[in-house]
PDB file of C-alpha atoms in Angstrom:
ATOM      1  CA  MET K   8      35.236  17.836  31.569  1.00  0.00           C
ATOM      2  CA  ARG K   9      34.630  16.549  35.239  1.00  0.00           C
ATOM      3  CA  LYS K  10      37.098  15.245  37.490  1.00  0.00           C
ATOM      4  CA  LEU K  11      36.832  13.953  40.921  1.00  0.00           C
ATOM      5  CA  TYR K  12      39.602  13.606  43.469  1.00  0.00           C
ATOM      6  CA  VAL K  13      39.160  10.991  46.062  1.00  0.00           C
ATOM      7  CA  VAL K  14      41.259  12.353  48.863  1.00  0.00           C
ATOM      8  CA  GLY K  15      42.239  10.264  52.041  1.00  0.00           C
ATOM      9  CA  LEU K  16      41.999  12.320  55.053  1.00  0.00           C
ATOM     10  CA  GLY K  17      44.384  10.318  57.273  1.00  0.00           C
ATOM     11  CA  PRO K  18      43.323   9.132  60.837  1.00  0.00           C
ATOM     12  CA  GLY K  19      41.496  12.399  61.557  1.00  0.00           C
ATOM     13  CA  ASP K  20      43.968  15.062  62.610  1.00  0.00           C
ATOM     14  CA  PRO K  21      43.717  17.915  59.815  1.00  0.00           C
ATOM     15  CA  SER K  22      47.497  18.396  60.285  1.00  0.00           C
ATOM     16  CA  LEU K  23      47.910  14.671  58.784  1.00  0.00           C
ATOM     17  CA  ILE K  24      46.310  15.331  55.540  1.00  0.00           C
ATOM     18  CA  THR K  25      48.883  15.440  52.733  1.00  0.00           C
ATOM     19  CA  VAL K  26      49.911  18.630  50.951  1.00  0.00           C
ATOM     20  CA  LYS K  27      48.646  17.248  47.623  1.00  0.00           C
ATOM     21  CA  GLY K  28      45.234  16.383  49.538  1.00  0.00           C
ATOM     22  CA  VAL K  29      44.893  19.819  50.835  1.00  0.00           C
ATOM     23  CA  ASN K  30      45.481  21.262  47.516  1.00  0.00           C
ATOM     24  CA  ALA K  31      42.710  19.068  45.865  1.00  0.00           C
ATOM     25  CA  ILE K  32      40.309  20.059  48.494  1.00  0.00           C
ATOM     26  CA  LYS K  33      40.958  23.872  48.011  1.00  0.00           C
ATOM     27  CA  GLU K  34      40.640  23.539  44.459  1.00  0.00           C
ATOM     28  CA  SER K  35      37.327  21.838  44.593  1.00  0.00           C
ATOM     29  CA  ASP K  36      33.853  23.596  44.026  1.00  0.00           C
ATOM     30  CA  VAL K  37      31.918  20.567  45.558  1.00  0.00           C
ATOM     31  CA  ILE K  38      33.094  18.492  48.328  1.00  0.00           C
ATOM     32  CA  PHE K  39      31.154  14.961  48.878  1.00  0.00           C
ATOM     33  CA  VAL K  40      31.474  14.077  52.497  1.00  0.00           C
ATOM     34  CA  PRO K  41      30.349  10.464  53.679  1.00  0.00           C
ATOM     35  CA  TYR K  42      28.628  10.012  57.209  1.00  0.00           C
ATOM     36  CA  SER K  43      27.327   6.965  59.014  1.00  0.00           C
ATOM     37  CA  THR K  44      23.727   6.977  59.091  1.00  0.00           C
ATOM     38  CA  GLY K  45      23.796   5.130  62.255  1.00  0.00           C
ATOM     39  CA  SER K  46      25.450   8.178  63.973  1.00  0.00           C
ATOM     40  CA  ASN K  47      24.647  11.052  61.565  1.00  0.00           C
ATOM     41  CA  ARG K  48      27.876  12.452  62.295  1.00  0.00           C
ATOM     42  CA  SER K  49      30.626  13.092  59.969  1.00  0.00           C
ATOM     43  CA  LEU K  50      34.206  13.157  61.223  1.00  0.00           C
ATOM     44  CA  ALA K  51      35.564  13.908  58.031  1.00  0.00           C
ATOM     45  CA  LEU K  52      33.751  17.414  57.868  1.00  0.00           C
ATOM     46  CA  SER K  53      35.631  18.578  60.794  1.00  0.00           C
ATOM     47  CA  VAL K  54      38.675  17.503  59.287  1.00  0.00           C
ATOM     48  CA  ILE K  55      38.331  19.404  55.940  1.00  0.00           C
ATOM     49  CA  SER K  56      37.008  22.463  57.428  1.00  0.00           C
ATOM     50  CA  PRO K  57      40.047  24.503  57.818  1.00  0.00           C
ATOM     51  CA  TYR K  58      40.935  24.074  53.787  1.00  0.00           C
ATOM     52  CA  LEU K  59      37.616  24.386  52.285  1.00  0.00           C
ATOM     53  CA  LYS K  60      37.093  27.437  49.656  1.00  0.00           C
ATOM     54  CA  LYS K  61      34.778  30.067  50.804  1.00  0.00           C
ATOM     55  CA  ASP K  62      31.839  29.228  48.283  1.00  0.00           C
ATOM     56  CA  ALA K  63      32.517  25.222  48.373  1.00  0.00           C
ATOM     57  CA  LYS K  64      29.403  23.359  48.169  1.00  0.00           C
ATOM     58  CA  ILE K  65      29.171  20.592  50.833  1.00  0.00           C
ATOM     59  CA  ILE K  66      27.208  17.452  49.798  1.00  0.00           C
ATOM     60  CA  THR K  67      26.819  14.991  52.610  1.00  0.00           C
ATOM     61  CA  LEU K  68      26.145  11.222  51.703  1.00  0.00           C
ATOM     62  CA  GLY K  69      24.821   8.889  54.137  1.00  0.00           C
ATOM     63  CA  PHE K  70      26.299   5.511  54.149  1.00  0.00           C
ATOM     64  CA  PRO K  71      24.593   2.749  56.171  1.00  0.00           C
ATOM     65  CA  MET K  72      27.679   1.084  58.265  1.00  0.00           C
ATOM     66  CA  ALA K  73      26.756  -2.548  57.515  1.00  0.00           C
ATOM     67  CA  LYS K  74      28.734  -5.347  56.277  1.00  0.00           C
ATOM     68  CA  ARG K  75      26.294  -5.718  53.173  1.00  0.00           C
ATOM     69  CA  VAL K  76      24.508  -2.835  51.773  1.00  0.00           C
ATOM     70  CA  ASN K  77      21.602  -3.070  49.497  1.00  0.00           C
ATOM     71  CA  GLU K  78      23.174  -2.278  45.877  1.00  0.00           C
ATOM     72  CA  GLU K  79      20.031   0.316  44.921  1.00  0.00           C
ATOM     73  CA  LYS K  80      21.405   2.343  48.211  1.00  0.00           C
ATOM     74  CA  LEU K  81      24.688   2.623  46.795  1.00  0.00           C
ATOM     75  CA  LYS K  82      23.501   3.424  43.430  1.00  0.00           C
ATOM     76  CA  GLU K  83      21.561   6.219  44.915  1.00  0.00           C
ATOM     77  CA  ILE K  84      24.634   7.681  46.382  1.00  0.00           C
ATOM     78  CA  GLY K  85      26.365   7.511  43.128  1.00  0.00           C
ATOM     79  CA  GLU K  86      23.378   9.355  41.347  1.00  0.00           C
ATOM     80  CA  ILE K  87      23.778  11.995  43.998  1.00  0.00           C
ATOM     81  CA  ILE K  88      27.342  12.340  43.071  1.00  0.00           C
ATOM     82  CA  CYS K  89      26.697  12.389  39.353  1.00  0.00           C
ATOM     83  CA  GLU K  90      23.874  15.236  39.655  1.00  0.00           C
ATOM     84  CA  ASN K  91      26.088  17.381  41.836  1.00  0.00           C
ATOM     85  CA  ALA K  92      29.637  17.067  40.645  1.00  0.00           C
ATOM     86  CA  SER K  93      31.161  20.118  39.030  1.00  0.00           C
ATOM     87  CA  SER K  94      34.542  20.413  36.964  1.00  0.00           C
ATOM     88  CA  ILE K  95      36.443  19.645  40.031  1.00  0.00           C
ATOM     89  CA  SER K  96      34.973  17.993  43.181  1.00  0.00           C
ATOM     90  CA  SER K  97      36.308  15.881  46.030  1.00  0.00           C
ATOM     91  CA  PHE K  98      35.109  12.968  47.550  1.00  0.00           C
ATOM     92  CA  VAL K  99      36.910  12.707  51.073  1.00  0.00           C
ATOM     93  CA  THR K 100      37.097   9.488  53.069  1.00  0.00           C
ATOM     94  CA  LEU K 101      39.063   8.923  56.542  1.00  0.00           C
ATOM     95  CA  GLY K 102      42.180   7.014  56.182  1.00  0.00           C
ATOM     96  CA  ASP K 103      43.443   5.978  52.843  1.00  0.00           C
ATOM     97  CA  PRO K 104      40.884   5.438  50.216  1.00  0.00           C
ATOM     98  CA  THR K 105      42.211   1.902  49.053  1.00  0.00           C
ATOM     99  CA  LEU K 106      41.886   0.304  52.579  1.00  0.00           C
ATOM    100  CA  TYR K 107      38.403  -0.384  53.927  1.00  0.00           C
ATOM    101  CA  SER K 108      37.111   3.133  52.676  1.00  0.00           C
ATOM    102  CA  THR K 109      33.511   3.928  51.353  1.00  0.00           C
ATOM    103  CA  PHE K 110      34.416   5.145  48.024  1.00  0.00           C
ATOM    104  CA  PHE K 111      35.004   1.812  46.476  1.00  0.00           C
ATOM    105  CA  ARG K 112      31.496   0.409  47.521  1.00  0.00           C
ATOM    106  CA  ILE K 113      30.136   3.202  45.013  1.00  0.00           C
ATOM    107  CA  SER K 114      32.825   3.467  42.512  1.00  0.00           C
ATOM    108  CA  LYS K 115      30.944   1.701  39.538  1.00  0.00           C
ATOM    109  CA  PHE K 116      28.218   4.095  40.079  1.00  0.00           C
ATOM    110  CA  VAL K 117      30.278   7.228  39.417  1.00  0.00           C
ATOM    111  CA  ASP K 118      31.275   6.641  35.856  1.00  0.00           C
ATOM    112  CA  CYS K 119      29.758   9.971  34.851  1.00  0.00           C
ATOM    113  CA  VAL K 120      32.786  11.756  35.713  1.00  0.00           C
ATOM    114  CA  ASP K 121      35.688  11.785  33.026  1.00  0.00           C
ATOM    115  CA  LYS K 122      38.513  11.245  35.480  1.00  0.00           C
ATOM    116  CA  VAL K 123      39.097   9.897  39.029  1.00  0.00           C
ATOM    117  CA  GLU K 124      42.514  10.638  40.789  1.00  0.00           C
ATOM    118  CA  ILE K 125      43.113   8.841  43.982  1.00  0.00           C
ATOM    119  CA  ILE K 126      44.895  10.859  46.493  1.00  0.00           C
ATOM    120  CA  PRO K 127      46.433   8.602  49.422  1.00  0.00           C
ATOM    121  CA  GLY K 128      46.065   9.226  53.108  1.00  0.00           C
ATOM    122  CA  VAL K 129      47.839   8.168  56.367  1.00  0.00           C
ATOM    123  CA  SER K 130      46.138   4.722  57.148  1.00  0.00           C
ATOM    124  CA  SER K 131      44.825   4.023  60.764  1.00  0.00           C
ATOM    125  CA  VAL K 132      47.328   1.088  60.960  1.00  0.00           C
ATOM    126  CA  THR K 133      50.657   3.130  60.253  1.00  0.00           C
ATOM    127  CA  ALA K 134      49.015   6.103  62.628  1.00  0.00           C
ATOM    128  CA  CYS K 135      48.513   3.675  65.536  1.00  0.00           C
ATOM    129  CA  ALA K 136      51.941   1.990  65.100  1.00  0.00           C
ATOM    130  CA  SER K 137      53.563   5.318  65.323  1.00  0.00           C
ATOM    131  CA  LYS K 138      51.615   6.332  68.473  1.00  0.00           C
ATOM    132  CA  ALA K 139      52.553   2.967  70.067  1.00  0.00           C
ATOM    133  CA  PHE K 140      56.418   3.712  68.843  1.00  0.00           C
ATOM    134  CA  ILE K 141      56.611   0.227  67.255  1.00  0.00           C
ATOM    135  CA  SER K 142      57.796  -1.292  64.016  1.00  0.00           C
ATOM    136  CA  LEU K 143      55.437  -2.944  61.749  1.00  0.00           C
ATOM    137  CA  ALA K 144      58.005  -4.555  59.927  1.00  0.00           C
ATOM    138  CA  GLN K 145      61.759  -4.895  59.025  1.00  0.00           C
ATOM    139  CA  GLY K 146      63.782  -6.428  56.775  1.00  0.00           C
ATOM    140  CA  ASP K 147      61.935  -9.259  55.185  1.00  0.00           C
ATOM    141  CA  GLU K 148      59.028  -9.750  57.842  1.00  0.00           C
ATOM    142  CA  GLY K 149      55.313  -9.817  56.683  1.00  0.00           C
ATOM    143  CA  ILE K 150      52.482  -8.505  57.966  1.00  0.00           C
ATOM    144  CA  ALA K 151      48.697  -9.593  58.040  1.00  0.00           C
ATOM    145  CA  VAL K 152      45.837  -6.893  57.987  1.00  0.00           C
ATOM    146  CA  VAL K 153      42.524  -8.762  58.778  1.00  0.00           C
ATOM    147  CA  PRO K 154      38.985  -7.157  60.271  1.00  0.00           C
ATOM    148  CA  SER K 155      37.989  -8.668  63.439  1.00  0.00           C
ATOM    149  CA  SER K 156      34.911 -10.429  61.770  1.00  0.00           C
ATOM    150  CA  ARG K 157      37.391 -12.905  60.133  1.00  0.00           C
ATOM    151  CA  LEU K 158      38.434 -15.221  62.793  1.00  0.00           C
ATOM    152  CA  ASP K 159      39.221 -17.930  60.170  1.00  0.00           C
ATOM    153  CA  LEU K 160      41.784 -15.745  58.600  1.00  0.00           C
ATOM    154  CA  ILE K 161      43.207 -14.559  61.984  1.00  0.00           C
ATOM    155  CA  GLU K 162      43.690 -18.601  62.761  1.00  0.00           C
ATOM    156  CA  LEU K 163      45.396 -19.042  59.466  1.00  0.00           C
ATOM    157  CA  SER K 164      47.804 -15.978  59.948  1.00  0.00           C
ATOM    158  CA  LYS K 165      48.697 -16.921  63.376  1.00  0.00           C
ATOM    159  CA  GLY K 166      52.462 -17.899  63.662  1.00  0.00           C
ATOM    160  CA  LYS K 167      53.191 -17.118  59.878  1.00  0.00           C
ATOM    161  CA  PHE K 168      53.627 -13.535  59.925  1.00  0.00           C
ATOM    162  CA  GLU K 169      55.610 -11.565  62.329  1.00  0.00           C
ATOM    163  CA  THR K 170      52.858  -8.719  62.790  1.00  0.00           C
ATOM    164  CA  ILE K 171      49.190  -9.138  62.898  1.00  0.00           C
ATOM    165  CA  VAL K 172      46.845  -6.064  62.612  1.00  0.00           C
ATOM    166  CA  VAL K 173      43.441  -6.582  63.501  1.00  0.00           C
ATOM    167  CA  MET K 174      40.818  -3.798  62.475  1.00  0.00           C
ATOM    168  CA  LYS K 175      37.288  -2.578  62.862  1.00  0.00           C
ATOM    169  CA  GLY K 176      37.685  -3.707  66.331  1.00  0.00           C
ATOM    170  CA  ASN K 177      33.903  -3.706  67.539  1.00  0.00           C
ATOM    171  CA  GLU K 178      33.754  -7.484  67.788  1.00  0.00           C
ATOM    172  CA  ASN K 179      35.607 -10.525  68.853  1.00  0.00           C
ATOM    173  CA  LEU K 180      38.926  -8.749  70.023  1.00  0.00           C
ATOM    174  CA  ASP K 181      38.526 -10.370  73.426  1.00  0.00           C
ATOM    175  CA  LEU K 182      38.441 -13.861  71.472  1.00  0.00           C
ATOM    176  CA  ILE K 183      41.575 -12.810  69.179  1.00  0.00           C
ATOM    177  CA  ALA K 184      43.418 -11.759  72.011  1.00  0.00           C
ATOM    178  CA  LYS K 185      43.236 -14.990  73.670  1.00  0.00           C
ATOM    179  CA  LEU K 186      44.135 -16.502  70.300  1.00  0.00           C
ATOM    180  CA  LEU K 187      47.328 -14.345  69.907  1.00  0.00           C
ATOM    181  CA  SER K 188      48.528 -14.006  73.067  1.00  0.00           C
ATOM    182  CA  PRO K 189      50.854 -17.081  73.179  1.00  0.00           C
ATOM    183  CA  LEU K 190      52.901 -15.886  70.296  1.00  0.00           C
ATOM    184  CA  TYR K 191      52.651 -12.144  70.163  1.00  0.00           C
ATOM    185  CA  THR K 192      52.844  -9.110  72.182  1.00  0.00           C
ATOM    186  CA  LEU K 193      49.269  -7.253  72.020  1.00  0.00           C
ATOM    187  CA  ILE K 194      48.766  -3.642  71.831  1.00  0.00           C
ATOM    188  CA  TYR K 195      45.341  -1.976  71.902  1.00  0.00           C
ATOM    189  CA  ALA K 196      44.852   1.306  70.141  1.00  0.00           C
ATOM    190  CA  ARG K 197      41.705   3.276  69.750  1.00  0.00           C
ATOM    191  CA  ARG K 198      41.079   6.527  67.704  1.00  0.00           C
ATOM    192  CA  CYS K 199      44.649   7.438  66.919  1.00  0.00           C
ATOM    193  CA  TYR K 200      45.152  11.222  66.807  1.00  0.00           C
ATOM    194  CA  LEU K 201      41.655  11.825  67.824  1.00  0.00           C
ATOM    195  CA  ASP K 202      39.796  12.692  70.820  1.00  0.00           C
ATOM    196  CA  GLY K 203      39.174   9.514  72.988  1.00  0.00           C
ATOM    197  CA  GLU K 204      42.588   8.260  71.909  1.00  0.00           C
ATOM    198  CA  LYS K 205      43.800   5.249  73.612  1.00  0.00           C
ATOM    199  CA  VAL K 206      47.197   3.292  72.890  1.00  0.00           C
ATOM    200  CA  MET K 207      48.067   0.560  75.670  1.00  0.00           C
ATOM    201  CA  SER K 208      49.081  -2.881  76.187  1.00  0.00           C
ATOM    202  CA  TRP K 209      45.940  -5.189  75.864  1.00  0.00           C
ATOM    203  CA  ASP K 210      43.448  -5.476  78.657  1.00  0.00           C
ATOM    204  CA  GLU K 211      40.544  -6.776  78.455  1.00  0.00           C
ATOM    205  CA  LYS K 212      38.728  -4.577  81.107  1.00  0.00           C
ATOM    206  CA  SER K 213      39.563  -1.798  78.668  1.00  0.00           C
ATOM    207  CA  TYR K 214      38.294  -3.255  75.530  1.00  0.00           C
ATOM    208  CA  ASP K 215      34.947  -0.934  74.697  1.00  0.00           C
ATOM    209  CA  ARG K 216      34.288  -2.363  71.367  1.00  0.00           C
ATOM    210  CA  ASP K 217      34.739   0.834  69.332  1.00  0.00           C
ATOM    211  CA  TYR K 218      34.848   0.557  65.628  1.00  0.00           C
ATOM    212  CA  PHE K 219      37.741   2.765  65.295  1.00  0.00           C
ATOM    213  CA  SER K 220      39.847   0.769  67.207  1.00  0.00           C
ATOM    214  CA  MET K 221      42.476  -2.107  66.595  1.00  0.00           C
ATOM    215  CA  LEU K 222      44.623  -4.828  68.104  1.00  0.00           C
ATOM    216  CA  ILE K 223      48.336  -4.894  67.003  1.00  0.00           C
ATOM    217  CA  GLY K 224      49.930  -8.108  67.594  1.00  0.00           C
ATOM    218  CA  VAL K 225      53.890  -8.225  67.316  1.00  0.00           C
ATOM    219  CA  ARG K 226      55.419 -11.831  67.494  1.00  0.00           C
ATOM    220  CA  LYS K 227      57.478 -12.360  70.634  1.00  0.00           C
ATOM    221  CA  SER K 228      61.178 -13.125  70.057  1.00  0.00           C
ATOM    222  CA  GLU K 229      62.153 -16.751  70.674  1.00  0.00           C
ATOM    223  CA  ASP K 230      64.279 -15.945  73.625  1.00  0.00           C
ATOM    224  CA  GLY K 231      61.376 -14.169  75.287  1.00  0.00           C
TER     225      GLY K 231
END
């Protein structure tokens, strides 16, 4: 029987991995670590390093960081996992595995394992809200989480949600800020809990089009 843990690593600080996630990594003989083929770097590997078994085998998986990836490439990644998975393996991913993570892009190609267990992680949404010391929602308030590429959804969300979180901030944040600023107080957050962290009120001059950045809009009160 082969089991695969899918472990959310949180925003990038090794101390923010859950205890359950750390235990899964320590238990695994094989660790699958995704990295961006655009940068050839894996932040995930540095996060898990303190928790690896001494003889753990590390398999790096190059993911093209594109909106549309050829199915054949994803199938190849799945085949690598199937060829190398042991009785207990882990696939690690930054943030939470259920929110814009790499795993669900290839999940249908890893039916070779008998059981998959997802271990949640701290998402960048809540990590950056914590750094900004703001509440995302209270009572019956609503939150919209939208990628920066979906200007159509941001337009629809404006005024209908008390909080709008715009993720993957490498594009359009300047346009989105102009769209939201009449109704929302805007916080720009980049690389929370990582080197290069920046959390501040929105300032277009400081916008550096970092993929690991976001805009958090909190609706202004009616009395200003």
